Coordinates of C-alpha atoms in Angstrom, one line a residue:
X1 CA -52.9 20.4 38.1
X2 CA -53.2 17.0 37.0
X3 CA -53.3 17.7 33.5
X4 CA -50.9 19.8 33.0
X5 CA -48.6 17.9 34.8
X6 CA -49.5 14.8 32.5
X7 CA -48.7 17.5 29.8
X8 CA -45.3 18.1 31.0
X9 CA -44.3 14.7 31.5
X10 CA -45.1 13.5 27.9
X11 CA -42.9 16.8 26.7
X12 CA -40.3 15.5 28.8
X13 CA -40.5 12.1 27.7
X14 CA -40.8 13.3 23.9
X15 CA -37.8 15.5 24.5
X16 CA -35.8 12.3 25.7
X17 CA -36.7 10.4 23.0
X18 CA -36.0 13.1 20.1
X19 CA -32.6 13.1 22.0
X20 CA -31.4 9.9 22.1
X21 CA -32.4 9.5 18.6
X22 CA -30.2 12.3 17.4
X23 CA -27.6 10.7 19.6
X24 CA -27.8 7.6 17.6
X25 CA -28.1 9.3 14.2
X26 CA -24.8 11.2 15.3
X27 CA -22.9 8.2 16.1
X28 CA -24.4 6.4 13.0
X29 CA -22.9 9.2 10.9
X30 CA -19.8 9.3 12.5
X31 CA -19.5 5.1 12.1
X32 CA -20.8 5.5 8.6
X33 CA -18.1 8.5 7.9
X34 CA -15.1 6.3 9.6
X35 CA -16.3 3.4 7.3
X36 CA -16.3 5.2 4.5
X37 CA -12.4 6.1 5.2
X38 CA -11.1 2.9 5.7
X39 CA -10.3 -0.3 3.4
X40 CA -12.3 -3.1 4.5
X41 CA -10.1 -5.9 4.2
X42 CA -6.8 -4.5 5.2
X43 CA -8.2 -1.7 7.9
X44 CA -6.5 1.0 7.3
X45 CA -7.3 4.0 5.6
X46 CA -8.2 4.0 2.1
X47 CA -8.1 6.7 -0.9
X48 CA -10.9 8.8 -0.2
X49 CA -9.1 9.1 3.8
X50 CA -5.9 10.4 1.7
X51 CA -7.6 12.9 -0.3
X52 CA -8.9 14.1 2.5
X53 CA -5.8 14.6 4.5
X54 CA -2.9 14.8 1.9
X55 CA -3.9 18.9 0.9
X56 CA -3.8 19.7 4.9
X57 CA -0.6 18.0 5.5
X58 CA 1.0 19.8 2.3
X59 CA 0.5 23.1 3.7
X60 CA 1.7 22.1 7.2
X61 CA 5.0 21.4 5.2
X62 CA 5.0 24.7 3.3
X63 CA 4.3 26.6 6.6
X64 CA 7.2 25.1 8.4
X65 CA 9.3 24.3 5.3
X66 CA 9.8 20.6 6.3
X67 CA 10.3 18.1 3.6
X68 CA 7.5 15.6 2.9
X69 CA 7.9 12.4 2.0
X70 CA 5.5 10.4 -0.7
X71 CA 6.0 6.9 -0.7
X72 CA 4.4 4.7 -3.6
X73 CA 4.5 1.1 -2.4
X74 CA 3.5 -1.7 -4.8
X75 CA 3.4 -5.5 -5.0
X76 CA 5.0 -7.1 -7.6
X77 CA 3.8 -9.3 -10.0
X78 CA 0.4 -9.3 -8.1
X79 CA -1.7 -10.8 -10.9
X80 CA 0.6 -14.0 -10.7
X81 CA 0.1 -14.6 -7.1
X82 CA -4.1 -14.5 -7.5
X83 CA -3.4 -16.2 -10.4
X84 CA -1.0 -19.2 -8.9
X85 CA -2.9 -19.2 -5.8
X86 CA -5.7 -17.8 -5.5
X87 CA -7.6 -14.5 -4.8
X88 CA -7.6 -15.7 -1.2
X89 CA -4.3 -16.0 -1.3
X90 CA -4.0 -12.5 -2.5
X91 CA -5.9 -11.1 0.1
X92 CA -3.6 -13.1 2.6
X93 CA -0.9 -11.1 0.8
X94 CA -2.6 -7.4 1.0
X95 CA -3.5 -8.0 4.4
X96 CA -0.1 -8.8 5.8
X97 CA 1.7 -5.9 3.6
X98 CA -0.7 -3.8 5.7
X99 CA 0.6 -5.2 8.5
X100 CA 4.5 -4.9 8.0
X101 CA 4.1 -1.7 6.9
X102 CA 1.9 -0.4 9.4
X103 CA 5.1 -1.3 11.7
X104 CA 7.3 1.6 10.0
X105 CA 4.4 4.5 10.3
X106 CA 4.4 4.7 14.1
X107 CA 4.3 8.5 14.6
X108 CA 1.1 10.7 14.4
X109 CA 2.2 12.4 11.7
X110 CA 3.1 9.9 9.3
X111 CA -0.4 8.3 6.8
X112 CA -0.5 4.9 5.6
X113 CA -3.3 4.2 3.0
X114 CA -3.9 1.3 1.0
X115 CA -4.7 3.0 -2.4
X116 CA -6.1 0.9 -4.4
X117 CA -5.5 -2.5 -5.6
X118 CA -2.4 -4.1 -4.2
X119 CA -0.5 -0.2 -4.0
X120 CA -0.4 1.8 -1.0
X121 CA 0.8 5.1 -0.1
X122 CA 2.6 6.3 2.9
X123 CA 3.3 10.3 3.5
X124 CA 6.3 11.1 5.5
X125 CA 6.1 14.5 6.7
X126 CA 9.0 16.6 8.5
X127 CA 11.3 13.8 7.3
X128 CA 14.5 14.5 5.1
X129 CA 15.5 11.8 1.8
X130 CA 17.6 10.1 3.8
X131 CA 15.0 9.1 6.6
X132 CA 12.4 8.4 3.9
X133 CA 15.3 6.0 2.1
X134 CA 16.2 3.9 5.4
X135 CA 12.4 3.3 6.4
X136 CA 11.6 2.4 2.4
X137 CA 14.9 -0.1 2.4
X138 CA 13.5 -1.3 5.6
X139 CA 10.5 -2.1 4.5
X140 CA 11.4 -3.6 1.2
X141 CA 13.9 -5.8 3.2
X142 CA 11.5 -7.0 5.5
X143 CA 8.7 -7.5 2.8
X144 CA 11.4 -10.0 0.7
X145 CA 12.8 -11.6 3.7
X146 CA 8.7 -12.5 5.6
X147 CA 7.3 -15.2 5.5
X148 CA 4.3 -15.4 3.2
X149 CA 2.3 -18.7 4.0
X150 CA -1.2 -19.5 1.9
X151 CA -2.6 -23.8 2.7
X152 CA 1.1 -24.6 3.3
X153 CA 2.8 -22.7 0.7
X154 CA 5.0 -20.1 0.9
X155 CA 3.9 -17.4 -1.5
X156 CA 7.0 -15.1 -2.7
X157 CA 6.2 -11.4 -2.3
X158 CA 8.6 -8.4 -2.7
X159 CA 7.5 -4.2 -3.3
X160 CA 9.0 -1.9 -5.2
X161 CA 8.8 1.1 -4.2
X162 CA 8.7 5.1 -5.7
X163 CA 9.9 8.1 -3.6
X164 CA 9.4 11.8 -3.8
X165 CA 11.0 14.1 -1.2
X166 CA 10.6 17.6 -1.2
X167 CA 9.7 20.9 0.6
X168 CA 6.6 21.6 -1.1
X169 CA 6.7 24.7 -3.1
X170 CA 3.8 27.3 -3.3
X171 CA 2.5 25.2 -6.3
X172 CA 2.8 22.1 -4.7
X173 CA -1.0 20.0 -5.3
X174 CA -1.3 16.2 -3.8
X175 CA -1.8 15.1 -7.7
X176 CA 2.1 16.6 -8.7
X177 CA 3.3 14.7 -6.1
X178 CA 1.5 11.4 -6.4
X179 CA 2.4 12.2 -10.1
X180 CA 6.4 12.3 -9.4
X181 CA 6.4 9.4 -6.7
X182 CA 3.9 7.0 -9.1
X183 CA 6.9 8.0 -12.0
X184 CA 9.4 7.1 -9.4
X185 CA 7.8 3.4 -9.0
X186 CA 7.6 3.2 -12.8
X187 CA 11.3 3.3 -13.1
X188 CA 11.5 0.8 -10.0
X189 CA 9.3 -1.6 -12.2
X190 CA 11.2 -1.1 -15.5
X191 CA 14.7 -1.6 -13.5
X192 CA 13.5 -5.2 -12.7
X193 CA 11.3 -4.6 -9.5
X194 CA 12.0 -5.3 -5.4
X195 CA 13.7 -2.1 -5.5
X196 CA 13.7 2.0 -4.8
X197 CA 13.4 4.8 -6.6
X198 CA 13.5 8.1 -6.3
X199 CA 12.0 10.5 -8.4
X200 CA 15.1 12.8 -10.8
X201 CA 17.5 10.8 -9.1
X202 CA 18.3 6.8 -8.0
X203 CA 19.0 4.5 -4.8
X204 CA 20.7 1.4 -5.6
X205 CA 19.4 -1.6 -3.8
X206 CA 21.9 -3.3 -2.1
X207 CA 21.3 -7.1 -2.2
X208 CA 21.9 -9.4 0.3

């Protein structure tokens, strides 16, 4: 009858509406989630996407027993640009880094983070040292050689660069490995910057 046929209706509209607010909460958590995973002013990933990822992709290398690849990549004398410039400026910087190397992680595998600060951190896995070396001298090469413009001045920018290759072994953590690469780009700083280095051993820069 009449009633419960008004009855029904209102459930049905009720129903509707309790749906396509979970719908929207879903999609608000999932935007929220994806925002919280990525750098805001260079738009890709940030640290809290790498933590998330970099324990996952260590035991995908242990269970094939593939090398991966931990690239450190830092701007050099940072401070002086914001400081010559402009924070702007700096930001002009960071954002077209992202870009270049963005340009050298094209497979699904590889991650590209920014890390914090003007340092990023790529992961290379199922790549050997000598891969990892030719797309870190490629990208330091192209970094020195771009063209960095900020209110018509050029603004010099050049990376160094630390590098830790291995198979992971059974103790392998994402901090031991950070660790080794981030004491790889130490070295590249105290050997005068714009250059590679790898952790327990050393790649020579060849200048142009």
């Amino acid at each position: 009858n009449a009633a419960n046929l008004q009855l029904q209706q209102e459930v049905e509209q009720k129903t509707r509406e309790l749906n396509e607010m979970l719908e929207y909460l879903q999609k608000s958590n999932r935007r929220l989630e994806r925002d919280s995973q990525s750098d805001p002013l260079t738009g890709l990933h940030n640290r809290r996407y790498l933590d998330s990822v970099f324990p996952d992709t260590i035991d995908q290398c242990k269970r094939h027993r593939s090398s991966l690849g931990v690239l450190v990549i830092d701007a050099d004398h940072f401070k002086k640009i914001n400081d010559s410039y402009g924070h702007l400026a700096g930001d002009e910087v960071l954002r077209k880094l992202a870009t270049i190397l963005q340009k050298y992680c094209r497979r699904n595998l590889d991650i590209l983070v920014r890390y914090g600060g003007e340092e990023f951190v790529m992961l290379l896995p199922a790549t050997e040292l000598d891969g990892v070396l030719k797309i870190a001298e490629s990208i330091r090469h192209h970094v020195q050689y771009a063209q960095f413009w900020f209110d018509d001045q050029r603004v010099p920018v050049t990376v160094s660069m630390g590098v830790h290759v291995c198979i992971p072994p059974i103790h392998a953590t994402p901090d031991n490995l950070m660790h080794k690469a981030d004491e790889a780009l130490y070295q590249a700083k105290s050997n005068g910057r714009n250059r590679i280095e790898v952790y327990k051993s050393r790649f020579e820069v060849v200048k142009a």
